[in-house]
PDB file of C-alpha atoms in Angstrom:
ATOM      1  CA  ASP Q  76       0.000   0.000   0.000  1.00 69.00           C
ATOM      2  CA  VAL Q  77       1.293   3.415  -0.962  1.00 66.00           C
ATOM      3  CA  LYS Q  78       1.483   5.741   1.955  1.00 90.00           C
ATOM      4  CA  VAL Q  79       1.558   9.486   1.735  1.00 96.00           C
ATOM      5  CA  THR Q  80       1.696  10.998   5.178  1.00 96.00           C
ATOM      6  CA  GLN Q  81       1.288  14.631   6.128  1.00 97.00           C
ATOM      7  CA  SER Q  82       2.803  15.703   9.406  1.00 92.00           C
ATOM      8  CA  SER Q  83      -0.264  17.422  10.861  1.00 93.00           C
ATOM      9  CA  ARG Q  84      -4.001  16.977  10.461  1.00 94.00           C
ATOM     10  CA  TYR Q  85      -4.883  20.353  11.963  1.00 96.00           C
ATOM     11  CA  LEU Q  86      -2.781  23.478  12.468  1.00 97.00           C
ATOM     12  CA  VAL Q  87      -3.595  26.899  13.873  1.00 98.00           C
ATOM     13  CA  LYS Q  88      -1.061  29.643  13.217  1.00 97.00           C
ATOM     14  CA  ARG Q  89      -0.915  33.384  13.686  1.00 98.00           C
ATOM     15  CA  THR Q  90      -0.689  35.928  10.899  1.00 98.00           C
ATOM     16  CA  GLY Q  91       2.922  36.561   9.967  1.00 97.00           C
ATOM     17  CA  GLU Q  92       4.248  33.235  11.253  1.00 97.00           C
ATOM     18  CA  LYS Q  93       6.437  31.024   9.105  1.00 97.00           C
ATOM     19  CA  VAL Q  94       4.625  27.721   8.601  1.00 97.00           C
ATOM     20  CA  PHE Q  95       6.028  24.371   7.490  1.00 97.00           C
ATOM     21  CA  LEU Q  96       3.819  21.600   6.126  1.00 98.00           C
ATOM     22  CA  GLU Q  97       5.613  18.287   5.722  1.00 97.00           C
ATOM     23  CA  CYS Q  98       4.790  15.375   3.446  1.00 97.00           C
ATOM     24  CA  VAL Q  99       6.474  11.975   3.242  1.00 97.00           C
ATOM     25  CA  GLN Q 100       5.837   9.145   0.754  1.00 96.00           C
ATOM     26  CA  ASP Q 101       7.179   5.611   0.936  1.00 95.00           C
ATOM     27  CA  MET Q 102       6.861   4.427  -2.673  1.00 91.00           C
ATOM     28  CA  ASP Q 103       9.964   5.989  -4.207  1.00 92.00           C
ATOM     29  CA  HIS Q 104       7.819   8.246  -6.403  1.00 91.00           C
ATOM     30  CA  GLU Q 105       9.648  10.886  -8.368  1.00 91.00           C
ATOM     31  CA  ASN Q 106       6.798  13.376  -8.518  1.00 91.00           C
ATOM     32  CA  MET Q 107       5.308  15.132  -5.531  1.00 94.00           C
ATOM     33  CA  PHE Q 108       2.655  17.832  -5.442  1.00 95.00           C
ATOM     34  CA  TRP Q 109       1.090  20.332  -3.083  1.00 97.00           C
ATOM     35  CA  TYR Q 110      -2.545  21.275  -3.681  1.00 97.00           C
ATOM     36  CA  ARG Q 111      -4.853  23.618  -1.905  1.00 97.00           C
ATOM     37  CA  GLN Q 112      -8.529  22.640  -1.590  1.00 96.00           C
ATOM     38  CA  ASP Q 113     -11.205  25.300  -1.138  1.00 94.00           C
ATOM     39  CA  PRO Q 114     -14.983  24.842  -1.550  1.00 87.00           C
ATOM     40  CA  GLY Q 115     -16.072  25.398  -5.142  1.00 82.00           C
ATOM     41  CA  LEU Q 116     -12.510  25.816  -6.374  1.00 86.00           C
ATOM     42  CA  GLY Q 117     -11.462  22.185  -6.503  1.00 90.00           C
ATOM     43  CA  LEU Q 118      -7.838  21.232  -6.070  1.00 95.00           C
ATOM     44  CA  ARG Q 119      -5.488  23.972  -7.128  1.00 95.00           C
ATOM     45  CA  LEU Q 120      -1.816  23.182  -7.676  1.00 95.00           C
ATOM     46  CA  ILE Q 121       0.615  25.283  -5.643  1.00 97.00           C
ATOM     47  CA  TYR Q 122       3.953  23.650  -6.503  1.00 96.00           C
ATOM     48  CA  PHE Q 123       5.227  20.341  -7.773  1.00 93.00           C
ATOM     49  CA  SER Q 124       8.576  18.596  -7.815  1.00 94.00           C
ATOM     50  CA  TYR Q 125       9.799  15.983 -10.293  1.00 89.00           C
ATOM     51  CA  ASP Q 126      13.112  15.207  -8.593  1.00 89.00           C
ATOM     52  CA  VAL Q 127      15.214  16.037  -5.571  1.00 92.00           C
ATOM     53  CA  LYS Q 128      15.933  19.766  -5.437  1.00 89.00           C
ATOM     54  CA  MET Q 129      13.787  20.324  -8.549  1.00 91.00           C
ATOM     55  CA  LYS Q 130      10.546  22.282  -8.368  1.00 93.00           C
ATOM     56  CA  GLU Q 131       8.074  24.019 -10.621  1.00 92.00           C
ATOM     57  CA  LYS Q 132       5.404  26.564  -9.862  1.00 94.00           C
ATOM     58  CA  GLY Q 133       1.832  25.482 -10.144  1.00 92.00           C
ATOM     59  CA  ASP Q 134      -1.186  27.698 -10.678  1.00 92.00           C
ATOM     60  CA  ILE Q 135      -1.163  29.572  -7.349  1.00 95.00           C
ATOM     61  CA  PRO Q 136       2.447  29.752  -6.037  1.00 96.00           C
ATOM     62  CA  GLU Q 137       2.280  33.267  -4.589  1.00 96.00           C
ATOM     63  CA  GLY Q 138       3.018  33.345  -0.873  1.00 96.00           C
ATOM     64  CA  TYR Q 139       4.405  29.781  -0.861  1.00 98.00           C
ATOM     65  CA  SER Q 140       7.747  28.081  -1.355  1.00 97.00           C
ATOM     66  CA  VAL Q 141       8.789  24.439  -1.288  1.00 97.00           C
ATOM     67  CA  SER Q 142      11.755  22.282  -0.429  1.00 97.00           C
ATOM     68  CA  ARG Q 143      12.716  18.809  -1.592  1.00 97.00           C
ATOM     69  CA  GLU Q 144      16.036  17.767  -0.106  1.00 95.00           C
ATOM     70  CA  LYS Q 145      15.221  14.049  -0.110  1.00 96.00           C
ATOM     71  CA  LYS Q 146      13.199  12.043  -2.596  1.00 95.00           C
ATOM     72  CA  GLU Q 147      10.612  10.921  -0.049  1.00 96.00           C
ATOM     73  CA  ARG Q 148       9.968  14.316   1.545  1.00 97.00           C
ATOM     74  CA  PHE Q 149       8.331  17.441   0.122  1.00 97.00           C
ATOM     75  CA  SER Q 150       7.780  20.486   2.308  1.00 97.00           C
ATOM     76  CA  LEU Q 151       5.468  23.426   1.741  1.00 98.00           C
ATOM     77  CA  ILE Q 152       6.502  26.683   3.374  1.00 98.00           C
ATOM     78  CA  LEU Q 153       4.338  29.700   4.054  1.00 97.00           C
ATOM     79  CA  GLU Q 154       6.914  32.430   4.526  1.00 94.00           C
ATOM     80  CA  SER Q 155       4.531  34.809   6.305  1.00 97.00           C
ATOM     81  CA  ALA Q 156       1.122  33.274   6.890  1.00 97.00           C
ATOM     82  CA  SER Q 157      -1.936  35.338   6.047  1.00 98.00           C
ATOM     83  CA  THR Q 158      -5.623  34.749   6.751  1.00 97.00           C
ATOM     84  CA  ASN Q 159      -6.332  34.083   3.053  1.00 97.00           C
ATOM     85  CA  GLN Q 160      -4.084  31.040   3.309  1.00 98.00           C
ATOM     86  CA  THR Q 161      -6.559  29.380   5.646  1.00 98.00           C
ATOM     87  CA  SER Q 162      -7.400  26.217   3.720  1.00 97.00           C
ATOM     88  CA  MET Q 163      -7.064  22.451   3.389  1.00 97.00           C
ATOM     89  CA  TYR Q 164      -3.657  21.470   2.008  1.00 98.00           C
ATOM     90  CA  LEU Q 165      -3.193  18.143   0.248  1.00 98.00           C
ATOM     91  CA  CYS Q 166       0.076  16.519  -0.696  1.00 97.00           C
ATOM     92  CA  ALA Q 167       0.231  13.904  -3.468  1.00 96.00           C
ATOM     93  CA  SER Q 168       2.812  11.740  -5.150  1.00 94.00           C
ATOM     94  CA  ARG Q 169       3.011   9.622  -8.290  1.00 90.00           C
ATOM     95  CA  GLN Q 170       5.446   7.891 -10.595  1.00 86.00           C
ATOM     96  CA  HIS Q 171       7.223   9.878 -13.265  1.00 77.00           C
ATOM     97  CA  VAL Q 172       7.598   7.382 -16.062  1.00 70.00           C
ATOM     98  CA  LEU Q 173       3.977   6.780 -16.962  1.00 69.00           C
ATOM     99  CA  ASN Q 174       0.812   8.759 -16.465  1.00 72.00           C
ATOM    100  CA  THR Q 175      -0.414   6.985 -13.400  1.00 82.00           C
ATOM    101  CA  GLU Q 176      -2.515   7.362 -10.301  1.00 88.00           C
ATOM    102  CA  ALA Q 177      -1.656  10.110  -7.836  1.00 91.00           C
ATOM    103  CA  PHE Q 178      -1.822   9.115  -4.168  1.00 94.00           C
ATOM    104  CA  PHE Q 179      -2.904  11.720  -1.674  1.00 97.00           C
ATOM    105  CA  GLY Q 180      -2.077  12.405   1.924  1.00 97.00           C
ATOM    106  CA  GLN Q 181      -4.829  12.819   4.491  1.00 95.00           C
ATOM    107  CA  GLY Q 182      -4.686  16.603   4.299  1.00 96.00           C
ATOM    108  CA  THR Q 183      -3.741  19.401   6.694  1.00 97.00           C
ATOM    109  CA  ARG Q 184      -6.445  21.845   7.712  1.00 97.00           C
ATOM    110  CA  LEU Q 185      -4.572  25.111   8.311  1.00 98.00           C
ATOM    111  CA  THR Q 186      -6.242  28.012  10.055  1.00 98.00           C
ATOM    112  CA  VAL Q 187      -4.443  31.347  10.144  1.00 98.00           C
ATOM    113  CA  VAL Q 188      -5.772  33.737  12.785  1.00 97.00           C
TER     114      VAL Q 188
ATOM    115  CA  GLY A 289      -1.532  25.964 -19.182  1.00 80.00           C
ATOM    116  CA  GLU A 290      -4.259  23.371 -18.918  1.00 87.00           C
ATOM    117  CA  ASN A 291      -7.712  24.424 -17.715  1.00 92.00           C
ATOM    118  CA  VAL A 292     -10.296  21.855 -16.615  1.00 95.00           C
ATOM    119  CA  GLU A 293     -13.915  22.826 -16.077  1.00 96.00           C
ATOM    120  CA  GLN A 294     -16.380  20.532 -14.334  1.00 96.00           C
ATOM    121  CA  HIS A 295     -20.187  20.577 -14.215  1.00 96.00           C
ATOM    122  CA  PRO A 296     -22.415  20.499 -12.315  1.00 97.00           C
ATOM    123  CA  SER A 297     -20.983  21.683  -9.014  1.00 95.00           C
ATOM    124  CA  THR A 298     -23.700  19.837  -7.083  1.00 97.00           C
ATOM    125  CA  LEU A 299     -25.878  16.919  -8.091  1.00 97.00           C
ATOM    126  CA  SER A 300     -28.711  15.360  -6.136  1.00 97.00           C
ATOM    127  CA  VAL A 301     -30.116  12.037  -7.341  1.00 97.00           C
ATOM    128  CA  GLN A 302     -32.538   9.460  -6.050  1.00 97.00           C
ATOM    129  CA  GLU A 303     -31.059   6.125  -5.064  1.00 97.00           C
ATOM    130  CA  GLY A 304     -31.077   3.818  -8.069  1.00 97.00           C
ATOM    131  CA  ASP A 305     -30.950   6.634 -10.613  1.00 97.00           C
ATOM    132  CA  SER A 306     -27.952   7.498 -12.763  1.00 97.00           C
ATOM    133  CA  ALA A 307     -25.543  10.392 -12.245  1.00 98.00           C
ATOM    134  CA  VAL A 308     -23.485  12.090 -14.936  1.00 98.00           C
ATOM    135  CA  ILE A 309     -20.638  14.537 -14.394  1.00 98.00           C
ATOM    136  CA  LYS A 310     -19.032  16.356 -17.303  1.00 98.00           C
ATOM    137  CA  CYS A 311     -15.594  17.910 -17.740  1.00 98.00           C
ATOM    138  CA  THR A 312     -13.926  19.868 -20.490  1.00 98.00           C
ATOM    139  CA  TYR A 313     -10.221  20.493 -20.934  1.00 97.00           C
ATOM    140  CA  SER A 314      -8.319  23.085 -22.909  1.00 95.00           C
ATOM    141  CA  ASP A 315      -4.998  21.505 -23.885  1.00 92.00           C
ATOM    142  CA  SER A 316      -5.329  19.099 -26.815  1.00 91.00           C
ATOM    143  CA  ALA A 317      -2.010  17.500 -25.788  1.00 89.00           C
ATOM    144  CA  SER A 318      -3.574  16.109 -22.588  1.00 91.00           C
ATOM    145  CA  ASN A 319      -3.727  12.337 -22.772  1.00 91.00           C
ATOM    146  CA  TYR A 320      -4.636  11.026 -19.319  1.00 91.00           C
ATOM    147  CA  PHE A 321      -7.959  11.686 -17.572  1.00 95.00           C
ATOM    148  CA  PRO A 322      -8.516  10.298 -14.070  1.00 95.00           C
ATOM    149  CA  TRP A 323     -11.506  10.632 -11.790  1.00 97.00           C
ATOM    150  CA  TYR A 324     -11.148  10.869  -8.019  1.00 97.00           C
ATOM    151  CA  LYS A 325     -13.715  10.378  -5.287  1.00 98.00           C
ATOM    152  CA  GLN A 326     -13.395  12.161  -1.965  1.00 97.00           C
ATOM    153  CA  GLU A 327     -15.654  11.027   0.844  1.00 96.00           C
ATOM    154  CA  LEU A 328     -16.311  13.387   3.716  1.00 93.00           C
ATOM    155  CA  GLY A 329     -13.190  13.888   5.811  1.00 91.00           C
ATOM    156  CA  LYS A 330     -11.088  11.561   3.667  1.00 94.00           C
ATOM    157  CA  ARG A 331      -8.417  11.896   1.024  1.00 95.00           C
ATOM    158  CA  PRO A 332      -9.231  11.802  -2.718  1.00 96.00           C
ATOM    159  CA  GLN A 333      -8.867   8.336  -4.215  1.00 96.00           C
ATOM    160  CA  LEU A 334      -8.759   7.242  -7.838  1.00 95.00           C
ATOM    161  CA  ILE A 335     -11.902   5.443  -8.999  1.00 97.00           C
ATOM    162  CA  ILE A 336     -11.333   5.193 -12.749  1.00 96.00           C
ATOM    163  CA  ASP A 337      -9.113   6.682 -15.426  1.00 94.00           C
ATOM    164  CA  ILE A 338      -8.993   6.779 -19.214  1.00 93.00           C
ATOM    165  CA  ARG A 339      -6.233   7.438 -21.705  1.00 90.00           C
ATOM    166  CA  SER A 340      -6.561   9.255 -24.983  1.00 86.00           C
ATOM    167  CA  ASN A 341      -6.309   6.108 -27.105  1.00 85.00           C
ATOM    168  CA  VAL A 342      -9.570   4.802 -25.613  1.00 84.00           C
ATOM    169  CA  GLY A 343     -13.085   6.198 -26.048  1.00 90.00           C
ATOM    170  CA  GLU A 344     -14.815   4.468 -23.166  1.00 94.00           C
ATOM    171  CA  LYS A 345     -13.954   2.479 -20.075  1.00 94.00           C
ATOM    172  CA  LYS A 346     -16.221   0.717 -17.619  1.00 96.00           C
ATOM    173  CA  ASP A 347     -15.776  -0.708 -14.142  1.00 94.00           C
ATOM    174  CA  GLN A 348     -18.910  -2.201 -12.625  1.00 95.00           C
ATOM    175  CA  ARG A 349     -21.329   0.695 -12.031  1.00 97.00           C
ATOM    176  CA  ILE A 350     -19.010   3.458 -13.186  1.00 98.00           C
ATOM    177  CA  ALA A 351     -17.962   4.354 -16.700  1.00 97.00           C
ATOM    178  CA  VAL A 352     -16.005   7.135 -18.305  1.00 98.00           C
ATOM    179  CA  THR A 353     -16.272   8.393 -21.872  1.00 97.00           C
ATOM    180  CA  LEU A 354     -13.814  10.585 -23.742  1.00 96.00           C
ATOM    181  CA  ASN A 355     -14.382  12.749 -26.800  1.00 95.00           C
ATOM    182  CA  LYS A 356     -10.965  14.005 -27.913  1.00 93.00           C
ATOM    183  CA  THR A 357     -12.321  16.094 -30.747  1.00 94.00           C
ATOM    184  CA  ALA A 358     -14.612  18.052 -28.464  1.00 95.00           C
ATOM    185  CA  LYS A 359     -12.122  17.894 -25.569  1.00 96.00           C
ATOM    186  CA  HIS A 360     -14.583  16.627 -23.037  1.00 96.00           C
ATOM    187  CA  PHE A 361     -14.971  13.562 -20.865  1.00 97.00           C
ATOM    188  CA  SER A 362     -17.722  12.354 -18.580  1.00 98.00           C
ATOM    189  CA  LEU A 363     -18.251  10.104 -15.571  1.00 98.00           C
ATOM    190  CA  HIS A 364     -21.381   7.963 -15.460  1.00 98.00           C
ATOM    191  CA  ILE A 365     -22.565   6.258 -12.298  1.00 98.00           C
ATOM    192  CA  THR A 366     -25.464   3.843 -12.719  1.00 97.00           C
ATOM    193  CA  GLU A 367     -27.781   2.433 -10.033  1.00 97.00           C
ATOM    194  CA  THR A 368     -26.542   4.980  -7.515  1.00 97.00           C
ATOM    195  CA  GLN A 369     -26.292   3.966  -3.867  1.00 97.00           C
ATOM    196  CA  PRO A 370     -25.963   6.089  -0.700  1.00 96.00           C
ATOM    197  CA  GLU A 371     -22.247   5.229  -0.502  1.00 96.00           C
ATOM    198  CA  ASP A 372     -21.783   7.022  -3.833  1.00 97.00           C
ATOM    199  CA  SER A 373     -22.396  10.304  -1.986  1.00 98.00           C
ATOM    200  CA  ALA A 374     -19.084  12.189  -2.146  1.00 97.00           C
ATOM    201  CA  VAL A 375     -17.216  14.894  -4.003  1.00 97.00           C
ATOM    202  CA  TYR A 376     -15.935  13.792  -7.403  1.00 98.00           C
ATOM    203  CA  PHE A 377     -13.018  15.446  -9.207  1.00 97.00           C
ATOM    204  CA  CYS A 378     -11.970  15.084 -12.808  1.00 97.00           C
ATOM    205  CA  ALA A 379      -8.414  15.817 -13.872  1.00 95.00           C
ATOM    206  CA  ALA A 380      -6.210  16.001 -16.941  1.00 94.00           C
ATOM    207  CA  SER A 381      -2.530  15.392 -17.472  1.00 90.00           C
ATOM    208  CA  LYS A 382      -0.435  16.082 -20.542  1.00 83.00           C
ATOM    209  CA  ALA A 383       2.480  13.684 -20.407  1.00 70.00           C
ATOM    210  CA  ALA A 384       4.454  11.400 -18.194  1.00 59.00           C
ATOM    211  CA  GLY A 385       5.459  13.135 -15.031  1.00 57.00           C
ATOM    212  CA  ASN A 386       3.647  16.321 -15.817  1.00 68.00           C
ATOM    213  CA  LYS A 387       1.321  18.063 -13.435  1.00 84.00           C
ATOM    214  CA  LEU A 388      -2.241  16.925 -12.843  1.00 89.00           C
ATOM    215  CA  THR A 389      -4.842  19.685 -13.275  1.00 91.00           C
ATOM    216  CA  PHE A 390      -8.161  19.200 -11.492  1.00 94.00           C
ATOM    217  CA  GLY A 391     -11.654  20.448 -12.121  1.00 94.00           C
ATOM    218  CA  GLY A 392     -13.659  22.279  -9.481  1.00 94.00           C
ATOM    219  CA  GLY A 393     -15.380  19.173  -8.135  1.00 96.00           C
ATOM    220  CA  THR A 394     -18.969  17.912  -8.042  1.00 97.00           C
ATOM    221  CA  ARG A 395     -20.730  17.201  -4.781  1.00 97.00           C
ATOM    222  CA  VAL A 396     -23.025  14.228  -5.346  1.00 98.00           C
ATOM    223  CA  LEU A 397     -25.809  13.449  -2.897  1.00 97.00           C
ATOM    224  CA  VAL A 398     -27.706  10.196  -3.286  1.00 97.00           C
ATOM    225  CA  LYS A 399     -31.051  10.344  -1.506  1.00 96.00           C
ATOM    226  CA  PRO A 400     -32.402   7.065  -0.164  1.00 91.00           C
TER     227      PRO A 400
END
């Protein structure tokens, strides 16, 4: 069974704080993704990574950065959290070679107050 | 970049009836179209996918159709059951390893 694990299920942070969301996968997948899920807006891609230390911006990268120092771990960083970043964050991973299924983490519900 | 639109945003059906969700995509180079189901409080999980060399695919009560010329694909659920109640997402992907772009989601409610 593929496992994609996000470090926190719920987080409450203050405006202006630096926030780290961690994601780990155990299937040696090359590709990892961070999505943001908001009602009516679906899953919007923030950043993705296709290899260690490689990253590409998604559709809504503003206010976020990412880090991939090891193949199994992909971190999303909110440099200075703002209330409009209150959302559900989902990490996903999948193989690179073929178009295949993406496996999701359980999600992190972030509230910025 | 790719844009995926999904309709309707909500769908209420009577148990036993069929449900149809439609998606359109913008990039003609997209060649992989998965559908994900997200139950309340759970992570999205793949339920069926189709590739651009196939027009239709079926798995028990669910089926997906693809019209490459019109750039749209649809999910069909027959004989709906209460456990089909969930949010469904369509997605499109252009090539191996490329990003997966999702539609806005459809909340399906099956009334007993």
